[in-house]
PDB file of N, CA, C and O in Angstrom:
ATOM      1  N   UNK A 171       0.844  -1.180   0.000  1.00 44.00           N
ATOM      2  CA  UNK A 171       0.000   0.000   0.000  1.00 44.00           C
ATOM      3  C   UNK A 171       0.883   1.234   0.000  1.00 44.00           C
ATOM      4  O   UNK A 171       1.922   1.340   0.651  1.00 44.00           O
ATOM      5  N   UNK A 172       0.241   2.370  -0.984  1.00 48.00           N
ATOM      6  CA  UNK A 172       1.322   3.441  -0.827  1.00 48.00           C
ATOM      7  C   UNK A 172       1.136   4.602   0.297  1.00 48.00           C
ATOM      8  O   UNK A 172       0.026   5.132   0.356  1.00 48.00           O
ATOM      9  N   UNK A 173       2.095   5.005   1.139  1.00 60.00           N
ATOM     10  CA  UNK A 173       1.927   6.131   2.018  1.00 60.00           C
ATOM     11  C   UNK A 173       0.973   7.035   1.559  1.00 60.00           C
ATOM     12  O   UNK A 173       0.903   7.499   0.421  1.00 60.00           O
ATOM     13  N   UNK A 174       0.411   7.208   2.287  1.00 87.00           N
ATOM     14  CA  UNK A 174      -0.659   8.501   2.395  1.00 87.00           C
ATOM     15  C   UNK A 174      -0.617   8.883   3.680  1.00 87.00           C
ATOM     16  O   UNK A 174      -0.184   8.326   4.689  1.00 87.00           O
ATOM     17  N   UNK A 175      -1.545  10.745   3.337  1.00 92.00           N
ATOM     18  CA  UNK A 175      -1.552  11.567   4.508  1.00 92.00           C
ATOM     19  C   UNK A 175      -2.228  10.643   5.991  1.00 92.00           C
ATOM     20  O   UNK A 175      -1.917  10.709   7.180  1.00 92.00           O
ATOM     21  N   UNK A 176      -3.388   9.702   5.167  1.00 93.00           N
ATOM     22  CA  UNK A 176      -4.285   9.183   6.951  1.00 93.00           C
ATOM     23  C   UNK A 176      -3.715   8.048   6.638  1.00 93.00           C
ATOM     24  O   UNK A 176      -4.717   7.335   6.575  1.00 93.00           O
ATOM     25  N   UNK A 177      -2.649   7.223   6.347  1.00 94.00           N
ATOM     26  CA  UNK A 177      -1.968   6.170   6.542  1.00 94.00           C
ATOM     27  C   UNK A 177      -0.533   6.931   7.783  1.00 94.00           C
ATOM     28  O   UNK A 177       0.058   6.239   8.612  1.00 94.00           O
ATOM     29  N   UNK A 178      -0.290   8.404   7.568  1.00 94.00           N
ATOM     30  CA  UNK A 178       0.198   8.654   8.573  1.00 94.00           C
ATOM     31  C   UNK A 178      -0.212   8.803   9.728  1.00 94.00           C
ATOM     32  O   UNK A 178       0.246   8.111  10.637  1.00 94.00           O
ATOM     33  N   UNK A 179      -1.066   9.641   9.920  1.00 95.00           N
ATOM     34  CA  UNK A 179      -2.289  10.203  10.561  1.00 95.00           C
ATOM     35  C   UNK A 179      -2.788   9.188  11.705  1.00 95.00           C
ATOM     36  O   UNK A 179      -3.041   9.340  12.900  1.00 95.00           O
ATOM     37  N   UNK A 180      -2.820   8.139  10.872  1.00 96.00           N
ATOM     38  CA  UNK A 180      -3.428   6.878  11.966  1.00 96.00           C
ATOM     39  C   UNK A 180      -2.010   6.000  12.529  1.00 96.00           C
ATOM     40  O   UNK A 180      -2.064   5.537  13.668  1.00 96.00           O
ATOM     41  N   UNK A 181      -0.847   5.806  11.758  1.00 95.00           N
ATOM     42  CA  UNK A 181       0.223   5.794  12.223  1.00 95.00           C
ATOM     43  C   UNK A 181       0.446   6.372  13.833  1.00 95.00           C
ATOM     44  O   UNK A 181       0.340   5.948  14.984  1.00 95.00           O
ATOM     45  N   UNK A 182       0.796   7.523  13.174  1.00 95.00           N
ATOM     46  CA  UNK A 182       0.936   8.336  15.011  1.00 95.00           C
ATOM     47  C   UNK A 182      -0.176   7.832  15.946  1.00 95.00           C
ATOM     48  O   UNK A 182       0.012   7.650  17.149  1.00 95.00           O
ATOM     49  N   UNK A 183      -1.104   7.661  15.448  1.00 96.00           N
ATOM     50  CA  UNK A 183      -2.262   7.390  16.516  1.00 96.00           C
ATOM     51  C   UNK A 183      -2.236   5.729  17.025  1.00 96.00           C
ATOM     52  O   UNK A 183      -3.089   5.141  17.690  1.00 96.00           O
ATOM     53  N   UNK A 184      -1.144   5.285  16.552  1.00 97.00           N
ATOM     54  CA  UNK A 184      -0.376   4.123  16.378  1.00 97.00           C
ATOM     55  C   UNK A 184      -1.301   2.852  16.257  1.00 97.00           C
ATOM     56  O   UNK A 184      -1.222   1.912  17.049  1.00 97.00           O
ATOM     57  N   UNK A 185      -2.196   2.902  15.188  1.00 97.00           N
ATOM     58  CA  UNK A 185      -3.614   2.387  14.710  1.00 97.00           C
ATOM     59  C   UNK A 185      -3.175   2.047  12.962  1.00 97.00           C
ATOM     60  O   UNK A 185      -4.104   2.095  12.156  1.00 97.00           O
ATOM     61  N   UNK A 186      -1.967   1.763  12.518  1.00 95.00           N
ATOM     62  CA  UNK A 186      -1.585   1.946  11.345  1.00 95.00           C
ATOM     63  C   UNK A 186      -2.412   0.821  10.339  1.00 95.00           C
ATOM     64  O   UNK A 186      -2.534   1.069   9.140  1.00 95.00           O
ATOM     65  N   UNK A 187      -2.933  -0.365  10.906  1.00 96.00           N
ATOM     66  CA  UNK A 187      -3.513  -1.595  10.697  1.00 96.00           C
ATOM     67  C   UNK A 187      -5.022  -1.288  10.242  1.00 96.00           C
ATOM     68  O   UNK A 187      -5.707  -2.217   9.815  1.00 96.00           O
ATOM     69  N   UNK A 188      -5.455  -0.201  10.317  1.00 96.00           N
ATOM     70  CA  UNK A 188      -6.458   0.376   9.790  1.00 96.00           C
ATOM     71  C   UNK A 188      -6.488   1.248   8.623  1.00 96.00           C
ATOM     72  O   UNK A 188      -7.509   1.877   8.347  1.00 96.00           O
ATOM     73  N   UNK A 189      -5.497   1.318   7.969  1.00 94.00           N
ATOM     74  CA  UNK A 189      -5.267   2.761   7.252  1.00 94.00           C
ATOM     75  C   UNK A 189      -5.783   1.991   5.868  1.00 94.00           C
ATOM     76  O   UNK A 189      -6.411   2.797   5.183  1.00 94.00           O
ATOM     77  N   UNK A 190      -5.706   0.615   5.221  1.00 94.00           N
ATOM     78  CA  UNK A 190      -6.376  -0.016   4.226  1.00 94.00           C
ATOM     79  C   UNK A 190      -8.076   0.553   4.295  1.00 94.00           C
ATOM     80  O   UNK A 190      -8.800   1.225   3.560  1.00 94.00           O
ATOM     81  N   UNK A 191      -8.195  -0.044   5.432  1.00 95.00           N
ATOM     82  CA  UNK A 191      -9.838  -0.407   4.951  1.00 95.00           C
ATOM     83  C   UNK A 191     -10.068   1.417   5.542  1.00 95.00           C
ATOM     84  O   UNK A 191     -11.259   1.618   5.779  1.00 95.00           O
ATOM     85  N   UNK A 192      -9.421   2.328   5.725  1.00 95.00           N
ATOM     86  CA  UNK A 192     -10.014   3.818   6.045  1.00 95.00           C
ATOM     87  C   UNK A 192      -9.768   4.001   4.347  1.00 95.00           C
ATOM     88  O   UNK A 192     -10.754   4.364   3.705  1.00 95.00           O
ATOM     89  N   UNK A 193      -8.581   3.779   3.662  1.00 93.00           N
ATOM     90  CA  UNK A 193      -8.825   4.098   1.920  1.00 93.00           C
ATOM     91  C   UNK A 193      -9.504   3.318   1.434  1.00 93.00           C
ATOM     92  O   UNK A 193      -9.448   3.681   0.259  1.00 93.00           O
ATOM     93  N   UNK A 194     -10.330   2.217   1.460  1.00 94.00           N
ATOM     94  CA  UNK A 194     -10.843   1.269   1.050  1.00 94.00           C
ATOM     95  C   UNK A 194     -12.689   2.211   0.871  1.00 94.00           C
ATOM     96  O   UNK A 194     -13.485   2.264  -0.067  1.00 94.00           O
ATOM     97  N   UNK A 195     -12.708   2.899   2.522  1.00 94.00           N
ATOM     98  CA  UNK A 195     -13.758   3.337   2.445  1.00 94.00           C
ATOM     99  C   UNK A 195     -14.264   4.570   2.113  1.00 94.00           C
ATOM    100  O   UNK A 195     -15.306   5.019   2.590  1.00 94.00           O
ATOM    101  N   UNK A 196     -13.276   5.376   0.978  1.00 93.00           N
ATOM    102  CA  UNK A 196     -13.108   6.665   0.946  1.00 93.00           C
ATOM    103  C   UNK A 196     -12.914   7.699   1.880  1.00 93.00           C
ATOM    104  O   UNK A 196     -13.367   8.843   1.836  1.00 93.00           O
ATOM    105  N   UNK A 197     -12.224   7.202   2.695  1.00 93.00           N
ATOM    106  CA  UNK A 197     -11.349   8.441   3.622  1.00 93.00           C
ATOM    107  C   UNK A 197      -9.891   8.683   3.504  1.00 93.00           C
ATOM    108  O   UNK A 197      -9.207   8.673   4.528  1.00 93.00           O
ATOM    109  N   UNK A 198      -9.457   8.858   2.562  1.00 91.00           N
ATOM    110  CA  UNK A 198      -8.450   9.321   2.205  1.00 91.00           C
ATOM    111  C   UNK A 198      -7.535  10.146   2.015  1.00 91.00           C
ATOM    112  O   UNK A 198      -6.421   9.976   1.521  1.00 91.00           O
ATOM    113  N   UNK A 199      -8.088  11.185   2.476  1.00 91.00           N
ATOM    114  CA  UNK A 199      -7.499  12.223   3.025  1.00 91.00           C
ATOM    115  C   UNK A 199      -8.178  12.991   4.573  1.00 91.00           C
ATOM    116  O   UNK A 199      -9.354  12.826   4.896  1.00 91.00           O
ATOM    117  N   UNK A 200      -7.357  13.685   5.259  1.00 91.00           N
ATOM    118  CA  UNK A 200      -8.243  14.219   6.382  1.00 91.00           C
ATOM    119  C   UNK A 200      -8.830  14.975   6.202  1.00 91.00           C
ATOM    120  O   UNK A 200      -8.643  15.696   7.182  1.00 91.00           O
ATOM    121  N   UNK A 201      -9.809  15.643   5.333  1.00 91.00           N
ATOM    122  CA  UNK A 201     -10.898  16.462   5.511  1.00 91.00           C
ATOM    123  C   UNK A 201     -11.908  15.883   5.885  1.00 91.00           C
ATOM    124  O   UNK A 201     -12.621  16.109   6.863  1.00 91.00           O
ATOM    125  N   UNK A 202     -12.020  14.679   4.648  1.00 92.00           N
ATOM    126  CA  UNK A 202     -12.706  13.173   4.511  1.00 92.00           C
ATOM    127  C   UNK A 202     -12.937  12.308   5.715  1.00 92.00           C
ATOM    128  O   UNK A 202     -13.872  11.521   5.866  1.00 92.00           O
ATOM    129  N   UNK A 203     -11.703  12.625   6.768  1.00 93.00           N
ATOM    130  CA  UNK A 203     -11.739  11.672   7.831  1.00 93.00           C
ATOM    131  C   UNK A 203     -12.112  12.903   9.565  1.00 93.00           C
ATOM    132  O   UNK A 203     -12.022  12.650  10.766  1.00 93.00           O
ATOM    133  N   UNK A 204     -12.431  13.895   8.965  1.00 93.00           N
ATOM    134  CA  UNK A 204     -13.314  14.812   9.824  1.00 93.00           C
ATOM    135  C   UNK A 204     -14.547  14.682  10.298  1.00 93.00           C
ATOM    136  O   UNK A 204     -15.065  14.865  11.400  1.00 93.00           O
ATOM    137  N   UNK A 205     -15.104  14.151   8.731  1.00 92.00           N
ATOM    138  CA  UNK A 205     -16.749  13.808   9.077  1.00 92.00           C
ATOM    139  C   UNK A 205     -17.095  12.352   9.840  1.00 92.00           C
ATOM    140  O   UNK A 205     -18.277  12.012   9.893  1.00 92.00           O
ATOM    141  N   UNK A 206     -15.871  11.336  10.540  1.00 94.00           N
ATOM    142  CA  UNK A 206     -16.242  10.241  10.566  1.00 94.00           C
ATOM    143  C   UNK A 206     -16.632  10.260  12.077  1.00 94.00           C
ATOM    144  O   UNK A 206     -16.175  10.914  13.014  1.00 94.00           O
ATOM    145  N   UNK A 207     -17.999   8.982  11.981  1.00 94.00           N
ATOM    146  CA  UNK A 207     -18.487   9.259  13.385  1.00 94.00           C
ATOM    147  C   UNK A 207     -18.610   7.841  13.466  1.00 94.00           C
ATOM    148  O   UNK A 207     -17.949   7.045  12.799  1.00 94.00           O
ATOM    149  N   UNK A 208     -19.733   7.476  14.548  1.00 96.00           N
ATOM    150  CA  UNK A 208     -19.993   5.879  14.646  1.00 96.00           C
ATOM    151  C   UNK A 208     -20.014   4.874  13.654  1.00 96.00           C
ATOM    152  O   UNK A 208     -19.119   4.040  13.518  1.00 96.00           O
ATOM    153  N   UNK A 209     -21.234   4.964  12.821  1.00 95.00           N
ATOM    154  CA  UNK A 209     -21.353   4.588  11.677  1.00 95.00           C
ATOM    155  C   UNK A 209     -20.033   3.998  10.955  1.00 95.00           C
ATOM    156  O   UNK A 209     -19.558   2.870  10.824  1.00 95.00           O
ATOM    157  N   UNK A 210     -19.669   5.299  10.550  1.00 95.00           N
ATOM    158  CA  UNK A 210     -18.063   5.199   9.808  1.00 95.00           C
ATOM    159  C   UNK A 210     -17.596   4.209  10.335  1.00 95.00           C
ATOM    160  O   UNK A 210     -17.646   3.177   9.664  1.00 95.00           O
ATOM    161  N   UNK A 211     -17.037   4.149  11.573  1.00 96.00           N
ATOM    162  CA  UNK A 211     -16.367   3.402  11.864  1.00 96.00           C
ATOM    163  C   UNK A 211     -16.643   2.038  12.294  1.00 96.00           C
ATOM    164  O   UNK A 211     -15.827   1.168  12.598  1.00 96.00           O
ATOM    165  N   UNK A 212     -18.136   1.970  12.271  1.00 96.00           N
ATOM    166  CA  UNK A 212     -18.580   0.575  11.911  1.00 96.00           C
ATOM    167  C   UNK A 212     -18.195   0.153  10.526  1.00 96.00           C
ATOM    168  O   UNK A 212     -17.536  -0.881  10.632  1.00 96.00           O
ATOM    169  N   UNK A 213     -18.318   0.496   9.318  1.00 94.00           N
ATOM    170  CA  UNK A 213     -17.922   0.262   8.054  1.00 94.00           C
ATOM    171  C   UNK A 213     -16.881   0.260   7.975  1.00 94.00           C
ATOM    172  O   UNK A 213     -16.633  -0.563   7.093  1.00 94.00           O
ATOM    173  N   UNK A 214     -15.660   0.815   8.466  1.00 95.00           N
ATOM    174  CA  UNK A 214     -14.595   0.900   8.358  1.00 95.00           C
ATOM    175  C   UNK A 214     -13.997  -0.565   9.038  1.00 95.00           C
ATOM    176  O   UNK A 214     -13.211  -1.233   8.366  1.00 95.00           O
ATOM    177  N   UNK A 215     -14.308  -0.910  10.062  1.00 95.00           N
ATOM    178  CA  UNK A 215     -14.371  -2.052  10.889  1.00 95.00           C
ATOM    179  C   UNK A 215     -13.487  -1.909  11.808  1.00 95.00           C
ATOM    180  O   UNK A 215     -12.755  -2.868  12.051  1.00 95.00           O
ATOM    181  N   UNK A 216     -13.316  -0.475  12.663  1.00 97.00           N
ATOM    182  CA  UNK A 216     -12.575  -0.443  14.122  1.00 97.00           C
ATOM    183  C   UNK A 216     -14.034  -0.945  15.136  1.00 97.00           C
ATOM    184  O   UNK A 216     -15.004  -0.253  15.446  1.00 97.00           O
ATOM    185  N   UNK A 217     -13.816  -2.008  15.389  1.00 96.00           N
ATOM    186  CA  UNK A 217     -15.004  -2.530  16.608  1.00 96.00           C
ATOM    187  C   UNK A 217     -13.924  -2.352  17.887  1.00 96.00           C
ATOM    188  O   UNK A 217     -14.374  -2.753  18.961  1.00 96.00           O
ATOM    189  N   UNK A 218     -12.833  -1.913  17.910  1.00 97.00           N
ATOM    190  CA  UNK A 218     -12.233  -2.264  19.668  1.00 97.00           C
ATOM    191  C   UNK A 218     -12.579  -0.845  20.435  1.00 97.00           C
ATOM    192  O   UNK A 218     -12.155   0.215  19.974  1.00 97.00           O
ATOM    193  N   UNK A 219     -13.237  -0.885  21.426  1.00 97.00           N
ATOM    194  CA  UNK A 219     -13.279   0.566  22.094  1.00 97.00           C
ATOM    195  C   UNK A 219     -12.482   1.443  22.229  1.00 97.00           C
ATOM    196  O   UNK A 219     -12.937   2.586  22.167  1.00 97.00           O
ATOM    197  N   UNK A 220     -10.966   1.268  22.468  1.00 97.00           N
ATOM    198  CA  UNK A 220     -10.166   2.003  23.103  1.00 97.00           C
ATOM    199  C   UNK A 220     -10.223   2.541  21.530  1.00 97.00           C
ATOM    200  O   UNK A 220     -10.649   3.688  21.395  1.00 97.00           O
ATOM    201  N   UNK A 221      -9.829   1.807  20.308  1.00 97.00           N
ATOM    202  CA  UNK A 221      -9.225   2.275  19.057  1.00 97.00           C
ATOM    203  C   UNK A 221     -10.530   3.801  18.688  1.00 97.00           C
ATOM    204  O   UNK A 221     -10.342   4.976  18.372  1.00 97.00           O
ATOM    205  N   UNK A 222     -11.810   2.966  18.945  1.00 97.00           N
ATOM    206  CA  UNK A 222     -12.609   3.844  18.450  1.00 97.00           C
ATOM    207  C   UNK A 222     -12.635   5.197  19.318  1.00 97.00           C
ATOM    208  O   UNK A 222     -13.137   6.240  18.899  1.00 97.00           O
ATOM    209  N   UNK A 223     -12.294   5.115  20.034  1.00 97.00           N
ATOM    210  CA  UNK A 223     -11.844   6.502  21.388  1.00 97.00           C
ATOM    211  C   UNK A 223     -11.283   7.166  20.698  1.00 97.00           C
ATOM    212  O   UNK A 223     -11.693   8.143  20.071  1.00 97.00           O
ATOM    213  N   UNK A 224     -10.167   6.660  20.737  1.00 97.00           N
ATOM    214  CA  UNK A 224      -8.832   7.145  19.961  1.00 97.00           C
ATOM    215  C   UNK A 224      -8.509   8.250  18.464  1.00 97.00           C
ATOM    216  O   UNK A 224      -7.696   9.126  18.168  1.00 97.00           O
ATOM    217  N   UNK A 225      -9.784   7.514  17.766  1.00 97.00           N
ATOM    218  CA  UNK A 225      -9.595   8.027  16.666  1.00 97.00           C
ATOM    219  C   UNK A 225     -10.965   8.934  16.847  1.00 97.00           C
ATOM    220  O   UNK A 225     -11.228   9.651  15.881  1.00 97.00           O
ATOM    221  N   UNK A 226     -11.593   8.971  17.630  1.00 96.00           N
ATOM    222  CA  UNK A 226     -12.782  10.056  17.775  1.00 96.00           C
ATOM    223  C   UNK A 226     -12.244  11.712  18.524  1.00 96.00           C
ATOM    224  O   UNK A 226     -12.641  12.857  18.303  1.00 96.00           O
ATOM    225  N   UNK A 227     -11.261  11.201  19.398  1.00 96.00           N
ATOM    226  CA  UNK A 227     -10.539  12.024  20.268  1.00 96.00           C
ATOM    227  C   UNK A 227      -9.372  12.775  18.955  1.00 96.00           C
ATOM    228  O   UNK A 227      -9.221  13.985  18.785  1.00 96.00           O
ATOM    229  N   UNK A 228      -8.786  11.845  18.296  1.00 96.00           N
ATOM    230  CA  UNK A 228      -8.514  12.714  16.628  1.00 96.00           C
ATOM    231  C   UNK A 228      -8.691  13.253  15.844  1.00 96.00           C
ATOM    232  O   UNK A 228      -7.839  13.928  15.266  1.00 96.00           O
ATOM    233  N   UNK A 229      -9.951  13.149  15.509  1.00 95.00           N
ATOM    234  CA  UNK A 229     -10.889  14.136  14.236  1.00 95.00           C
ATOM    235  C   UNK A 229     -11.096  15.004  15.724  1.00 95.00           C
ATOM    236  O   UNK A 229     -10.542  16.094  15.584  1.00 95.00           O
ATOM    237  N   UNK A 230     -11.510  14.919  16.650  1.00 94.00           N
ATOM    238  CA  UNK A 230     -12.111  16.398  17.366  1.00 94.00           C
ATOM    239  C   UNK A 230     -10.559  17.071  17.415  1.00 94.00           C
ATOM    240  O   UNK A 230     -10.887  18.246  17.246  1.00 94.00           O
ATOM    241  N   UNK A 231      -9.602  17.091  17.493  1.00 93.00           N
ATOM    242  CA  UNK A 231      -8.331  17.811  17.407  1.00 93.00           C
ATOM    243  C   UNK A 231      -8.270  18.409  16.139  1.00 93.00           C
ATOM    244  O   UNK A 231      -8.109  19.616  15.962  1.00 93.00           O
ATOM    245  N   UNK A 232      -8.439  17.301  14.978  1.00 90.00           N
ATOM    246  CA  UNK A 232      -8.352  17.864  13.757  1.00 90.00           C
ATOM    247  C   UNK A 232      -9.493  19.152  13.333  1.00 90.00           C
ATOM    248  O   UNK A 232      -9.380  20.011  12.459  1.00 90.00           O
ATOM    249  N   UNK A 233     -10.468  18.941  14.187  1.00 89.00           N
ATOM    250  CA  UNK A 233     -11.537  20.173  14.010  1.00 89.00           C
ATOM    251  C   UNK A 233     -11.365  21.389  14.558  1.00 89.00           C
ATOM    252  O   UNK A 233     -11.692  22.439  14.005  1.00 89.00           O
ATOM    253  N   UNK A 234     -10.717  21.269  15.939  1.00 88.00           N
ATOM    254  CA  UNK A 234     -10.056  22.307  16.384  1.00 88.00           C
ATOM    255  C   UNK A 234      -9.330  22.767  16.202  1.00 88.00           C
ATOM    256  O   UNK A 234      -9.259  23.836  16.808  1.00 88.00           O
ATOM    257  N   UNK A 235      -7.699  22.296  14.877  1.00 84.00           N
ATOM    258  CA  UNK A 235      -6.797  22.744  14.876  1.00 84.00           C
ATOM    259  C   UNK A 235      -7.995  23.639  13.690  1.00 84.00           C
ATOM    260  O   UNK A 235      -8.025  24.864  13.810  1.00 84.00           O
ATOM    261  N   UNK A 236      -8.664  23.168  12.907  1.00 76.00           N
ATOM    262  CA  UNK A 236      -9.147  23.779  11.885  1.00 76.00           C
ATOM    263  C   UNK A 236      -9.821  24.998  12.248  1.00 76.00           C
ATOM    264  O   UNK A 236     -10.036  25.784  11.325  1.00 76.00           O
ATOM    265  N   UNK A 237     -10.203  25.318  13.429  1.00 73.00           N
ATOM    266  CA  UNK A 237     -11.273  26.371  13.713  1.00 73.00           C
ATOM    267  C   UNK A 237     -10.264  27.431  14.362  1.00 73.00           C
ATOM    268  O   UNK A 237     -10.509  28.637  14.366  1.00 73.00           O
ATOM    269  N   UNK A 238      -8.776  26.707  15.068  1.00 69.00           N
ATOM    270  CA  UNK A 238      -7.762  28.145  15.258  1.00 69.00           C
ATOM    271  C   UNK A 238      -7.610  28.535  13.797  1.00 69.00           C
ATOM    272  O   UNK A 238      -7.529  29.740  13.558  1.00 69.00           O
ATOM    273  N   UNK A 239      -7.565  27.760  12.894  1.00 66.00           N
ATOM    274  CA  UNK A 239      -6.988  28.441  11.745  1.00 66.00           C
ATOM    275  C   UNK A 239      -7.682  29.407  10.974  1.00 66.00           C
ATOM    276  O   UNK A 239      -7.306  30.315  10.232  1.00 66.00           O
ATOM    277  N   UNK A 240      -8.810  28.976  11.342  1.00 60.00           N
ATOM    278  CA  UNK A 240     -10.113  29.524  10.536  1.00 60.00           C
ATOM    279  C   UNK A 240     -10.058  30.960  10.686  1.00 60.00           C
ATOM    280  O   UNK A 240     -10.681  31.675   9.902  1.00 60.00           O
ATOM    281  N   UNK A 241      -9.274  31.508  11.750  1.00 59.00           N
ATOM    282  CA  UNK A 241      -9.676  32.955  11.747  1.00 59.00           C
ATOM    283  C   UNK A 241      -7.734  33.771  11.325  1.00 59.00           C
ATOM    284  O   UNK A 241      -7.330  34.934  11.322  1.00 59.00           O
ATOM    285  N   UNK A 242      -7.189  32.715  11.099  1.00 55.00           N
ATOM    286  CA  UNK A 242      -6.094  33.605  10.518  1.00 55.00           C
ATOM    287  C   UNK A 242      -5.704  33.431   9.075  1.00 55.00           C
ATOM    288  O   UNK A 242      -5.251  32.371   8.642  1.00 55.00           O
ATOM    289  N   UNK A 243      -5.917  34.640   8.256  1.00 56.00           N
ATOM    290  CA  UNK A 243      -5.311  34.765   6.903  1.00 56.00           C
ATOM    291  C   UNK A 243      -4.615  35.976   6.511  1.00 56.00           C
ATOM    292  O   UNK A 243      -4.638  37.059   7.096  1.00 56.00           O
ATOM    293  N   UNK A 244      -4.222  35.779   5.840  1.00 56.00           N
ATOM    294  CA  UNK A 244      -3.693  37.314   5.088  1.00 56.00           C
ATOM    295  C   UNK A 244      -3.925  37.431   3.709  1.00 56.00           C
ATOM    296  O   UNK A 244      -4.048  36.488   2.928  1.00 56.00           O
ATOM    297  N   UNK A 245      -4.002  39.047   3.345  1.00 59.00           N
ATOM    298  CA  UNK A 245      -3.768  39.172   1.843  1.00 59.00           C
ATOM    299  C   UNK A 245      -2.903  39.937   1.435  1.00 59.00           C
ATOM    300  O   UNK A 245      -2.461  40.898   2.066  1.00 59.00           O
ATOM    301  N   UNK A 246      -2.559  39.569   0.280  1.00 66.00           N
ATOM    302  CA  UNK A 246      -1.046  40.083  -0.628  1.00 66.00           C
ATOM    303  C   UNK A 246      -1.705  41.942  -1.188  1.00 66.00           C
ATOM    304  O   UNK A 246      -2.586  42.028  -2.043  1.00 66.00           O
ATOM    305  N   UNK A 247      -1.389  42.592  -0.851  1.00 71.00           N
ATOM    306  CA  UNK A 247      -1.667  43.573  -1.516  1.00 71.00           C
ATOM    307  C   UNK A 247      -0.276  44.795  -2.008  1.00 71.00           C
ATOM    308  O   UNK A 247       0.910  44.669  -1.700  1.00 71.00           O
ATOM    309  N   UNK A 248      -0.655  45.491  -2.514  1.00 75.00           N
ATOM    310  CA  UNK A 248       0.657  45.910  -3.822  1.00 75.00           C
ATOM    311  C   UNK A 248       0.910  47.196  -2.989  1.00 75.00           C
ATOM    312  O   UNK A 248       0.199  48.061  -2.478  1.00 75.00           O
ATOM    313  N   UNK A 249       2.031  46.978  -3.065  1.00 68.00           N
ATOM    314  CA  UNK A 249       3.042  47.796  -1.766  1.00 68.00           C
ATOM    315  C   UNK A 249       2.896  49.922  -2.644  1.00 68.00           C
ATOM    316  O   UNK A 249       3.063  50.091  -3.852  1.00 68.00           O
ATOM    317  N   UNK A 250       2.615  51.002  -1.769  1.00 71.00           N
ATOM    318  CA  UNK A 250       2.524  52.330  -2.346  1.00 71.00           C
ATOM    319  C   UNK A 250       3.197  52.834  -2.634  1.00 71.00           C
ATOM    320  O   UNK A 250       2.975  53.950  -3.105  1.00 71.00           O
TER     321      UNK A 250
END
């Protein structure tokens, strides 16, 4: 299988044995793996509690890193 971003992702979360059947089920990148809730991860086939903790306690990080970010941008504008 080739490296990908949630083949890392779940790596660190040291759950790497899942990262097939998370591309298998179209989560393949983490935006994709933001929206995943129970369900998901019934289809996906994490049935062990702690794992499913684990990776629930992950997307809510990943939502939060997204919502600090959400309020910082900049724009390029042409110097006077």
């Amino acid at each position: 299988m080739c490296t990908n971003i949630v083949y890392e992702w779940l790596k660190t979360l040291q759950l790497p044995q899942y990262a097939e059947s998370f591309v298998d089920n179209g989560y393949d990148d983490l935006e994709v793996c933001k929206q995943i809730g129970d369900p998901d991860l019934d289809a996906i086939g994490v049935a062990v509690p702690h794992h499913r903790r684990r990776i629930h306690e992950a997307v809510r990080r990943l939502k939060e890193a997204d919502e600090a970010a959400a309020g910082l941008y900049f724009t390029l504008e042409p110097q006077p």
